[in-house]
């Protein structure tokens, strides 16, 4: 047995087919790559800069759409805070929240025709109304003071004070306060129903009714 150390044959690095040594034409190609990438970056960044502007038309000539689209948001008295009230409105129909010590409930607008979910066949205003026909059996008198919307609730708020509990109920349209009243049921036992006052034709659990 040969005890002499065997040496492995030398390894030769073979160039990979298709590669070229660094330098020469590759250097010239690399020199063109940098400005090309910079140009692409500038072009790709252009839409982002344009998207940051206003979404409404601001170029020359007549602008599309009515002027109201370009005006400031309207100030809605129904959403203003005065007195002890300070919480921002929810602005989501059917939602409730606690904000800054106030309980808020946001009602559905223009749903003030009762809960029967059936049109009133005697409604003199519903015959040709195919776009927003009332879906309820309660119909307003034809007197313009009702504005066909006098009992439409926008929002209810409740807030505890140091010596009382404050309630605020906001109506959507109020031309004559003497034509409108509302009641709030307070307390009660679940399952024990009491009729609301003034022939309101609705029941709810309640120990007391606050009628305004």
Backbone as a ProteinNet text record, in pm:
[ID]
protein_1_A
[PRIMARY]
XXXXXXXXXXXXXXXXXXXXXXXXXXXXXXXXXXXXXXXXXXXXXXXXXXXXXXXXXXXXXXXXXXXXXXXXXXXXXXXXXXXXXXXXXXXXXXXXXXXXXXXXXXXXXXXXXXXXXXXXXXXXXXXXXXXXXXXXXXXXXXXXXXXXXXXXXXXXXXXXXXXXXXXXXXXXXXXXXXXXXXXXXXXXXXXXXXXXXXXXXXXXXXXXXXXX
[TERTIARY]
85.4	0	88.2	64.2	146	107.5	202.2	173.7	195.5	238.4	260.2	125.9	123	-1.3	-36.7	-157.5	-202.8	-255.1	-217.7	-260.2	-372.3	-476.1	-587.1	-542.4	-595.9	-557.3	-600.6	-526.1	-561.6	-694	-771.9	-901.2	-884.6	-947.8	-937.4	-1073.2	-1075.3	-1200.9	-1231.2	-1341.8	-1380.8	-1482.4	-1465.8	-1564.6	-1700.7	-1804.9	-1940.6	-1976.6	-2037.3	-2070.3	-2169.6	-2140.4	-2231.2	-2194.6	-2096.8	-2056.7	-1942.2	-1925.2	-1817.5	-1740.3	-1614.8	-1534	-1584.4	-1564.2	-1608.4	-1526.2	-1590.5	-1519.4	-1561.7	-1496.6	-1523.5	-1664	-1735.6	-1869.9	-1965.3	-1941.1	-2028.6	-2023	-1905.9	-1892.9	-1973.1	-1969.3	-2046.5	-2196.5	-2237	-2378.7	-2423.4	-2337	-2372.6	-2383.6	-2301.9	-2308.6	-2440.4	-2504.6	-2633.5	-2747.5	-2726.3	-2833.5	-2873	-2777.6	-2806.1	-2898.8	-2866.7	-2960.4	-3094.8	-3097.8	-3224.1	-3313.9	-3254.8	-3331.6	-3379.7	-3296.4	-3337.5	-3456.4	-3453.1	-3564	-3692.3	-3683	-3801.1	-3856.5	-3768.3	-3813.6	-3887.4	-3839.7	-3906.1	-4043.1	-4051.6	-4180.1	-4277.7	-4229.8	-4318.1	-4367.8	-4288.7	-4330.5	-4427.1	-4440.9	-4527.4	-4673.6	-4734.8	-4876.2	-4904.3	-4811	-4833.3	-4843.9	-4763.3	-4769.4	-4901.3	-4949.1	-5075.7	-5192.4	-5184	-5294.4	-5309.6	-5205.1	-5213.3	-5296.7	-5334	-5412.3	-5559.8	-5639.6	-5783.5	-5844.4	-5954.5	-6020	-6117.4	-6147.6	-6238.3	-6161.4	-6228.4	-6166.1	-6125.6	-6005.2	-5957.5	-5891.6	-5912.2	-5849.1	-5928.1	-5888.1	-5957.2	-6092.3	-6173.9	-6302.7	-6409.9	-6531.5	-6642.2	-6614.2	-6631.3	-6609.3	-6736.1	-6721.4	-6838.8	-6916.1	-7045.5	-7128.5	-7175.8	-7271.7	-7324.6	-7225.4	-7246.3	-7155.6	-7152	-7260.5	-7265	-7154.7	-7106.7	-6999.8	-6868.6	-6852.7	-6726.7	-6734.1	-6848.4	-6863.8	-6825.1	-6817.9	-6788.1	-6907.6	-6884.9	-6997.4	-7099.9	-7225.8	-7332.3	-7330	-7368	-7378.6	-7518.6	-7527.1	-7655.9	-7689.2	-7791.1	-7827.2	-7859	-7908.2	-7942.8	-7820.7	-7701	-7580	-7495	-7541.2	-7463.2	-7472.7	-7365.8	-7362.6	-7376.2	-7473	-7494	-7521.3	-7511.1	-7540.6	-7443.8	-7497	-7414.3	-7362.5	-7398.3	-7363.8	-7235.2	-7147.2	-7018.3	-6969.3	-7030.3	-6981.6	-7008.8	-6916.5	-6934.7	-7042.1	-7126.3	-7230.4	-7170.4	-7246.7	-7197.7	-7203.4	-7314.8	-7336.6	-7344.8	-7385.2	-7409.3	-7546.8	-7640.8	-7777.9	-7784.9	-7863.3	-7882.1	-7770.3	-7672.8	-7557.7	-7574.5	-7508.7	-7507.7	-7365.2	-7337.9	-7201.7	-7203.4	-7096.3	-7069.3	-6950.2	-6970.6	-6864.2	-6861.9	-6749.9	-6733.4	-6842.3	-6885.6	-6989	-7130.5	-7147.7	-7280.4	-7312.9	-7438.4	-7487.2	-7555.3	-7520.5	-7577.7	-7640.2	-7754.3	-7815	-7848.9	-7802.8	-7828.3	-7939	-8048.9	-8163.6	-8151.4	-8240.6	-8249.5	-8335.3	-8286.8	-8360.8	-8473.5	-8579.8	-8696.5	-8759.1	-8763.4	-8828.2	-8947.6	-9010.9	-9112.2	-9254.7	-9277.7	-9412.7	-9464	-9408.6	-9454.5	-9372	-9396.2	-9314.8	-9384.5	-9497.6	-9571.9	-9504.2	-9413	-9342.2	-9439.1	-9539.9	-9636.9	-9686.1	-9701	-9745	-9889.8	-9919.6	-10055.9	-10133.7	-10235.2	-10307.9	-10386.2	-10408.1	-10483.4	-10392.6	-10263.1	-10169.4	-10185.2	-10229.4	-10250.3	-10120	-10007.4	-9879	-9797.3	-9843.9	-9761.4	-9791.6	-9889.4	-9928.6	-9818.8	-9754.4	-9652	-9510.8	-9493.8	-9360.5	-9298.2	-9214.2	-9151	-9007.4	-8950.6	-8810	-8792.5	-8874.8	-8860.3	-8997.4	-9073.7	-9208.9	-9205	-9284.7	-9285.3	-9325.3	-9259.4	-9287.6	-9345.5	-9468.1	-9534.2	-9676.3	-9759.1	-9901.8	-9939.3	-9840.6	-9869	-9842.8	-9941.7	-9932	-9952.3	-9868.4	-9879.5	-10000	-10054.6	-10155.2	-10093.8	-10177	-10127.6	-10083.8	-10103.3	-10060.1	-9909	-9862	-9717.7	-9635.6	-9697	-9622.1	-9562.5	-9623.1	-9567.6	-9450.7	-9444.4	-9335.2	-9316.8	-9418.5	-9412.1	-9291.8	-9247.4	-9125.1	-9116.1	-9223.1	-9215.2	-9178.1	-9201.3	-9172.1	-9048	-8965.5	-8847.2	-8733.4	-8695.4	-8591.2	-8453.2	-8364.3	-8225.5	-8136.7	-8152.1	-8057.7	-8120.2	-8080.2	-8115.8	-7987.3	-7981.3	-7865.2	-7911.7	-7830.1	-7855.9	-7724.5	-7731.8	-7609.5	-7641.7	-7568.8	-7590.8	-7526.1	-7601.3	-7549.7	-7537.6	-7487.8	-7467.1	-7598	-7706	-7832.9	-7950.2	-7922.3	-8031.6	-7975.7	-8065.3	-8028.4	-8081.1	-7992.6	-8030.5	-8060.4	-8165.9	-8203.2	-8205.5	-8164.1	-8177.4	-8226	-8337.3	-8389.8	-8395	-8332.9	-8323.3	-8412.8	-8493.3	-8581.5	-8522.5	-8555.2	-8499.7	-8561.5	-8693.6	-8764.1	-8861.5	-8847	-8934.3	-8973.4	-9088.2	-9137.8	-9230.2	-9300.8	-9394.6	-9387.2	-9323.7	-9302.9	-9433.4	-9539.9	-9667.6	-9732.5	-9683.2	-9741.3	-9675.3	-9567.3	-9486.7	-9470.9	-9474.5	-9444.9	-9374	-9300.3	-9235.3	-9230.6	-9220.4	-9212.3	-9091.6	-9025.8	-8911.6	-8948.4	-8938	-8966.3	-8843.7	-8863.5	-8753.3	-8776.9	-8673	-8682.5	-8769.8	-8834.5	-8923.8	-8867	-8952.2	-8916.4	-8924	-8818.5	-8823.3	-8944.8	-9015.5	-9132.8	-9262.5	-9254.2	-9374.5	-9393.4	-9494	-9513.3	-9618.4	-9593.1	-9689.4	-9710.9	-9831.2	-9863.8	-9809.7	-9753.3	-9708.6	-9830.2	-9810.9	-9924.7	-9966.6	-10077.3	-10129.6	-10165.3	-10205	-10248.2	-10140.3	-10016.1	-9904.2	-9908.7	-9991.6	-10010.3	-9881.8	-9804.7	-9683	-9663.8	-9599.3	-9576	-9428.1	-9385.8	-9247.6	-9239.5	-9138.3	-9116.6	-9086.2	-9148.5	-9126	-9181.4	-9108.9	-9161	-9218.1	-9154.4	-9196.6	-9191.3	-9270.8	-9264.4	-9235.1	-9134.7	-9104.7	-9160.3	-9261.8	-9328.3	-9304.8	-9261.5	-9233.6	-9319.5
-118.2	0	122.1	210.5	329.9	425.8	458.1	547.3	693.4	721.4	860.6	932.8	1056.2	1134.5	1155	1127.4	1146.2	1288.3	1344.2	1481	1478.1	1555.1	1562.3	1636.4	1599	1669.7	1815	1903.3	2046.3	2072.1	2164.7	2200.9	2322.1	2315	2422.7	2489.4	2619.7	2694.6	2716.6	2659.1	2674.1	2787.8	2872.1	2980.5	2923.9	2981.8	2938.4	2986.1	2897.9	2932.2	3048.1	3144.5	3256.8	3377.6	3367.2	3481.9	3553.1	3679.4	3758.6	3820.5	3844.7	3906.4	4046.4	4087.6	4219.6	4326.4	4420.5	4527	4532.5	4613.7	4622.1	4672	4594.9	4635.6	4635.2	4542.4	4538	4669.2	4727.4	4853.9	4961.8	4959.9	5059.5	5035.7	4906.7	4876.3	4920.1	4897.8	4938.8	5089.9	5159.5	5304.7	5356.6	5283.6	5325.1	5287.9	5188.8	5139.6	5242.1	5312.4	5404.8	5517.7	5591.8	5698.4	5643.9	5522.2	5464.2	5437.3	5380	5354.2	5483.8	5586.8	5715.8	5771.4	5756.6	5806	5732.5	5600.3	5522.7	5563.8	5592.6	5633	5765.3	5857.8	5987.8	5972	5888.5	5867.5	5797.9	5698.2	5625.2	5714.3	5813	5900.5	6008	6032.7	6140	6118.6	5997.8	5981	6004.9	5968.5	5990.1	6138.3	6220.5	6364	6421.4	6370.2	6419.2	6376.2	6254.5	6203.6	6280.1	6350.1	6422.2	6548.1	6593.4	6714.6	6690.4	6794.2	6782.3	6689.9	6624	6532.7	6605.2	6732.3	6808.8	6880.7	6903.6	6969	7112.1	7151.2	7286.5	7350.3	7295.9	7348.6	7462	7504.1	7614.8	7571.4	7669.4	7640.6	7610	7587.5	7557.1	7429.2	7432.7	7313.7	7228.2	7098.4	7010.9	7011.6	6987.2	6974.4	7107.2	7103.3	7226.6	7289.2	7416.7	7489.7	7431.9	7364.4	7312.7	7209.7	7143	7045.1	7110	7236.9	7305.9	7396.1	7402.6	7486.6	7414.4	7489.3	7431.4	7349.4	7250.2	7171.7	7261.2	7229.2	7308.5	7292.9	7398	7394.5	7345.3	7230.3	7170.7	7205.8	7286.8	7320.1	7196.5	7090	6968.7	6903	6933.4	6868.6	6961.3	7083	7176.9	7142.5	7172.7	7150.3	7283.1	7290	7408.3	7361	7452.3	7418.8	7316	7209.2	7107.6	7002.5	7013.5	6909.3	6944	6844	6870.5	6755.8	6637.7	6522	6539.4	6490.7	6494.5	6394.4	6427.4	6333.5	6209.7	6100.8	5974.9	5978	6026.6	6035.2	5897.5	5796	5662	5617.9	5600.2	5567.5	5434.3	5432.9	5311.7	5281.1	5370.7	5346.8	5420.5	5370.9	5436.6	5438.4	5530.7	5544.3	5622.1	5604.1	5687	5776.1	5906.6	6000.9	6114.9	6128.2	6239.7	6247.8	6133.9	6133.2	6143.8	6136.5	6144.4	6013.4	5971.2	5859.8	5917.8	5865.6	5913.8	5798.4	5825.4	5732.1	5809.8	5760.5	5824.7	5748.2	5816.2	5749.5	5749	5674.9	5672.8	5791.4	5866.5	5982.4	5940.3	6017.7	5998.9	5859.7	5812.7	5684.1	5705.2	5822	5863.8	5838.2	5720.3	5686.3	5558.5	5523.3	5404.9	5282.4	5175.7	5055	4942.1	4969.4	4862	4814.7	4896.4	4862.1	4828.9	4911.5	4899.3	5039.3	5074.6	5209.8	5234.6	5361.1	5401.7	5421.3	5339.5	5353.5	5483.5	5552.3	5678.2	5800.7	5780.3	5893.1	5970.8	6097.5	6173.3	6213.3	6202.5	6245.5	6129.1	6006.5	5892.2	5831.5	5883.1	5821.2	5817.5	5931	5935.8	5933.5	5904.4	5904.8	5766.2	5749.4	5620.1	5615.3	5731.1	5736	5717.3	5784.7	5776.8	5766.3	5670.8	5653.2	5610.1	5673.1	5634.3	5488.1	5421.7	5281.1	5269.3	5315.7	5312.9	5362.3	5329.7	5360.8	5492.3	5564.3	5695.2	5803.2	5889.1	5993.6	6129.9	6225.3	6360.3	6432.7	6527.8	6617.7	6696.9	6747.7	6820.6	6962.9	7008.6	7142.9	7156.1	7258.3	7274.8	7287.6	7323	7337.4	7204.3	7093.6	6962.5	6924.3	6982.9	6959.2	6811	6731.1	6586.3	6521.7	6583.7	6533.7	6578.5	6627.8	6694.8	6602.2	6473	6380.1	6295.4	6338.5	6260.8	6285.9	6183.4	6196.3	6183.2	6276.3	6270.8	6204.1	6245.2	6199.7	6209.9	6118.3	6123.3	6121.7	6211.2	6215.2	6211.3	6148.1	6142.5	6171.8	6257.8	6294.3	6315.7	6248	6271.3	6402.7	6482.4	6605.6	6586.9	6686.4	6672.8	6658.7	6717.2	6713.3	6669.1	6619.3	6580.7	6496.3	6446.6	6376.3	6457	6492.5	6574.8	6486.1	6521.9	6454	6557.1	6514.5	6599.9	6515	6554.5	6487.2	6588.2	6554.2	6644.2	6594.5	6685.5	6653.4	6707.3	6640.8	6678.3	6807.7	6822.2	6939.8	6988.5	7113.5	7168.1	7310.5	7322.7	7454.1	7515	7430.3	7477.8	7381.3	7425.4	7337.2	7295.1	7371	7336	7213.4	7170.3	7055.4	6923.5	6928.3	6808.4	6784.7	6658.3	6618.4	6483.7	6452.1	6321.4	6276.9	6146.1	6087.1	5995.4	5994.1	5906.6	5815.1	5683.3	5585.5	5570.4	5577.7	5570.9	5452.8	5370.1	5256.6	5146.3	5073.4	4966.9	4828.9	4729.1	4588.8	4518.6	4447.5	4378.2	4286.5	4296.9	4213.9	4273.1	4377	4443.7	4572.3	4574.6	4686.2	4782.4	4909.6	5014.5	5101	5150.4	5232.4	5373.7	5425.7	5564.4	5656.9	5775.4	5868	5931.9	6004	6085.2	6001.9	5877.2	5794.9	5769.5	5750.1	5730.4	5595.2	5503.7	5373.2	5290.5	5296.9	5217.6	5184.9	5073	5028.7	4998.8	5007.6	4977.4	4959.8	4888.4	4884.9	5025.2	5064.8	5200	5211.4	5284.7	5328.2	5469	5548.2	5686.6	5720.8	5818.2	5873.4	6022.7	6065.9	6208.5	6256.4	6342	6389.8	6539.4	6578	6719.3	6761
0	0	0	-88.7	-101.5	8	98	209.4	175	53.7	16.5	-2.5	39.4	26.9	-118.2	-146	-282.2	-300.8	-407.1	-436.1	-538.9	-511.2	-606.4	-729.4	-842.4	-965.4	-958.6	-1017.3	-1012.8	-1082.3	-1022.1	-1078.9	-1168.8	-1282.4	-1380.2	-1391.7	-1375.7	-1388.1	-1534.3	-1579.2	-1718.8	-1730.1	-1824.4	-1841.6	-1879.5	-1823.2	-1855.1	-1993.1	-2069.3	-2205.9	-2209.9	-2293.2	-2310.1	-2227.4	-2135.3	-2054.4	-2121.9	-2085.1	-2142.2	-2028.3	-2048.7	-1942.9	-1912.3	-1787	-1741.8	-1810.6	-1870.4	-1939.3	-2084	-2161.3	-2304	-2330.8	-2416.2	-2455.2	-2336.8	-2238.7	-2122.3	-2045.6	-2035.7	-1965.6	-2036.1	-2169.1	-2242	-2222.7	-2219.5	-2198.8	-2060.5	-1960.6	-1825.4	-1815.9	-1890.4	-1887.7	-1941.3	-2031	-2084	-1991.1	-1905.7	-1820.2	-1715.2	-1657.7	-1548	-1590.2	-1697.9	-1737.3	-1782.2	-1839	-1882	-1761.9	-1654.6	-1533.8	-1471	-1473.4	-1418.7	-1495.6	-1628.9	-1709.5	-1676.9	-1659.4	-1625.2	-1490.2	-1395.2	-1262.4	-1268.4	-1350.9	-1363.3	-1426.2	-1530.6	-1597.1	-1504.3	-1428.3	-1337.9	-1226.1	-1185.8	-1077.4	-1120.4	-1249.7	-1296.9	-1262.5	-1282.7	-1247.9	-1101.3	-1012.2	-869.6	-838.7	-907.4	-884.1	-932.9	-1047.9	-1100.4	-1013.8	-957.8	-876.7	-746.9	-703.7	-578.2	-585.6	-705.7	-719.5	-695.3	-719.8	-700.6	-804.5	-768.6	-861.2	-953.2	-925.3	-1009.6	-1119.5	-1229	-1343.9	-1309.4	-1352.2	-1323.8	-1445.2	-1564.8	-1684.5	-1746.6	-1865.9	-1933.3	-1989	-2022	-2083	-1980.7	-2026.8	-1934.2	-1856.4	-1727.3	-1645.7	-1644.7	-1638.7	-1644.4	-1513.3	-1523.1	-1404.2	-1349.6	-1257.7	-1197.7	-1100.5	-1070.6	-982.3	-841.2	-799.2	-662.5	-638	-744.4	-727.9	-686.4	-714.3	-688.2	-564.9	-500.9	-383.5	-255.8	-148.2	-16.9	31.6	117.8	170.7	240.1	221.9	282.9	434.5	503.4	649.1	684.8	750.5	786.9	931.5	955.3	1094.3	1178	1113	1187.2	1251.6	1202.9	1253.2	1339.7	1364	1443.9	1592.3	1665.5	1809.8	1883.4	1972.8	2056.4	2198.5	2293.5	2432	2487.8	2546.8	2612.8	2515.6	2387.6	2290.6	2216.9	2201.7	2137.3	2049.2	2056.1	1979.9	1830.7	1749.4	1604	1562.8	1464.9	1421.2	1355.4	1355.9	1298.7	1146.1	1091.4	946.6	880.1	955.9	902.1	950.8	860.3	898.2	971.9	1080.1	1157.9	1255.1	1269.3	1356.7	1488.6	1592	1722.6	1775.2	1867.6	1918.6	2049.4	2127.8	2244.8	2211.1	2219.1	2185	2286.1	2355.7	2448.1	2553.3	2606	2708.1	2654.7	2523.5	2462.6	2390.9	2402.3	2321.3	2198.6	2081.5	1955.7	1879.3	1819.8	1724.8	1598.5	1483.8	1354.1	1282.9	1255.2	1194	1041.6	977.7	831.9	786.3	690.2	641.6	547.3	551.1	463.4	479.9	604.9	632.7	726.3	717.1	814.3	766	711.5	665.2	731.1	846.8	917.7	884.3	961.7	949.5	876	812.6	745.7	617.8	562.4	438.5	325.3	314.2	205.1	173.2	47.2	12.1	50.6	75.8	108.9	-21.2	-48.6	-175.9	-186.4	-72.8	-75.8	-79.8	-89.7	-91	-221.4	-215.2	-339.5	-407.3	-335.7	-392.6	-447.2	-430.9	-468.1	-602.3	-674.3	-799.9	-904.1	-930.4	-1034.1	-980.9	-853.1	-792.4	-806.9	-906.6	-930	-879.8	-846.1	-805.9	-655.3	-574	-428.2	-362.3	-405.5	-353.9	-207.9	-119	22.6	40.4	133.7	160.6	301.1	317.3	446.8	433.9	532.4	523.3	590.4	646.1	704.8	600.4	579.7	478	542.2	504.4	558.7	500	575.3	516.1	401.2	315.1	197.9	229.9	352.6	392.7	371.7	299.3	275	402.3	513.8	638.8	684.6	642.8	677.8	587.4	470.3	374.8	342.7	369.9	345.7	414	527.3	592.3	738.2	795.9	925.9	1041	1028.8	1138.6	1112.4	1020.7	982.4	1081.3	1157.2	1259.6	1195.4	1229.8	1183.8	1287.9	1414.9	1516.9	1655.5	1743.4	1885.5	1967	2067	2156.5	2302.2	2386.2	2530.1	2601.6	2704.7	2777	2924.5	3015	3158	3202.5	3276.1	3334.8	3485.6	3554	3698.2	3774.4	3723.5	3795.5	3708.6	3587	3497	3383.2	3301.1	3177.6	3059.9	2969.3	2854.4	2734.5	2662.2	2538.4	2425.4	2308.7	2190.7	2074.1	2015.6	1897.5	1783.6	1672.9	1558.4	1446.3	1392.3	1280.4	1150.6	1041.6	911.8	858.8	871.2	820.1	926.5	968.2	1072.1	1032.9	968.2	928.3	1032.9	1107.2	1208.9	1326.6	1435.6	1550.8	1617	1597.7	1660.6	1596.5	1482.2	1412.7	1450.3	1527.5	1551.4	1701.1	1742.1	1879.5	1875.4	1981.8	1989	2134.6	2154	2287.6	2295.4	2411.6	2437.5	2553.5	2532.7	2637.6	2726.7	2858.2	2954.4	3048	3064.9	3156.5	3100.3	3192	3149.6	3175.7	3158.4	3176.4	3041.7	3001.7	2872.3	2862.2	2752.9	2729.8	2780.4	2863	2914.2	2834.2	2748.5	2656.7	2708.6	2683.8	2716.4	2593.1	2577.2	2459.9	2477.6	2371.5	2372	2380.9	2438	2453.7	2321.9	2327.6	2217.5	2095.1	2116.3	2003.8	1901.1	1946.8	1853.7	1784	1833.1	1769.5	1768.5	1878.2	1891.8	2039.4	2068.4	2204.9	2226.4	2353.2	2389.1	2540.4	2590.9	2736	2787.3	2897.1	2949.7	3090.3	3175.3	3305	3293.3	3207.3	3187.4	3039.5	2999.4	2864.6	2875.1	2800.9	2790.2	2657	2662.1	2540.9	2525.3	2408.5	2378.6	2260.4
[MASK]
++++++++++++++++++++++++++++++++++++++++++++++++++++++++++++++++++++++++++++++++++++++++++++++++++++++++++++++++++++++++++++++++++++++++++++++++++++++++++++++++++++++++++++++++++++++++++++++++++++++++++++++++++++

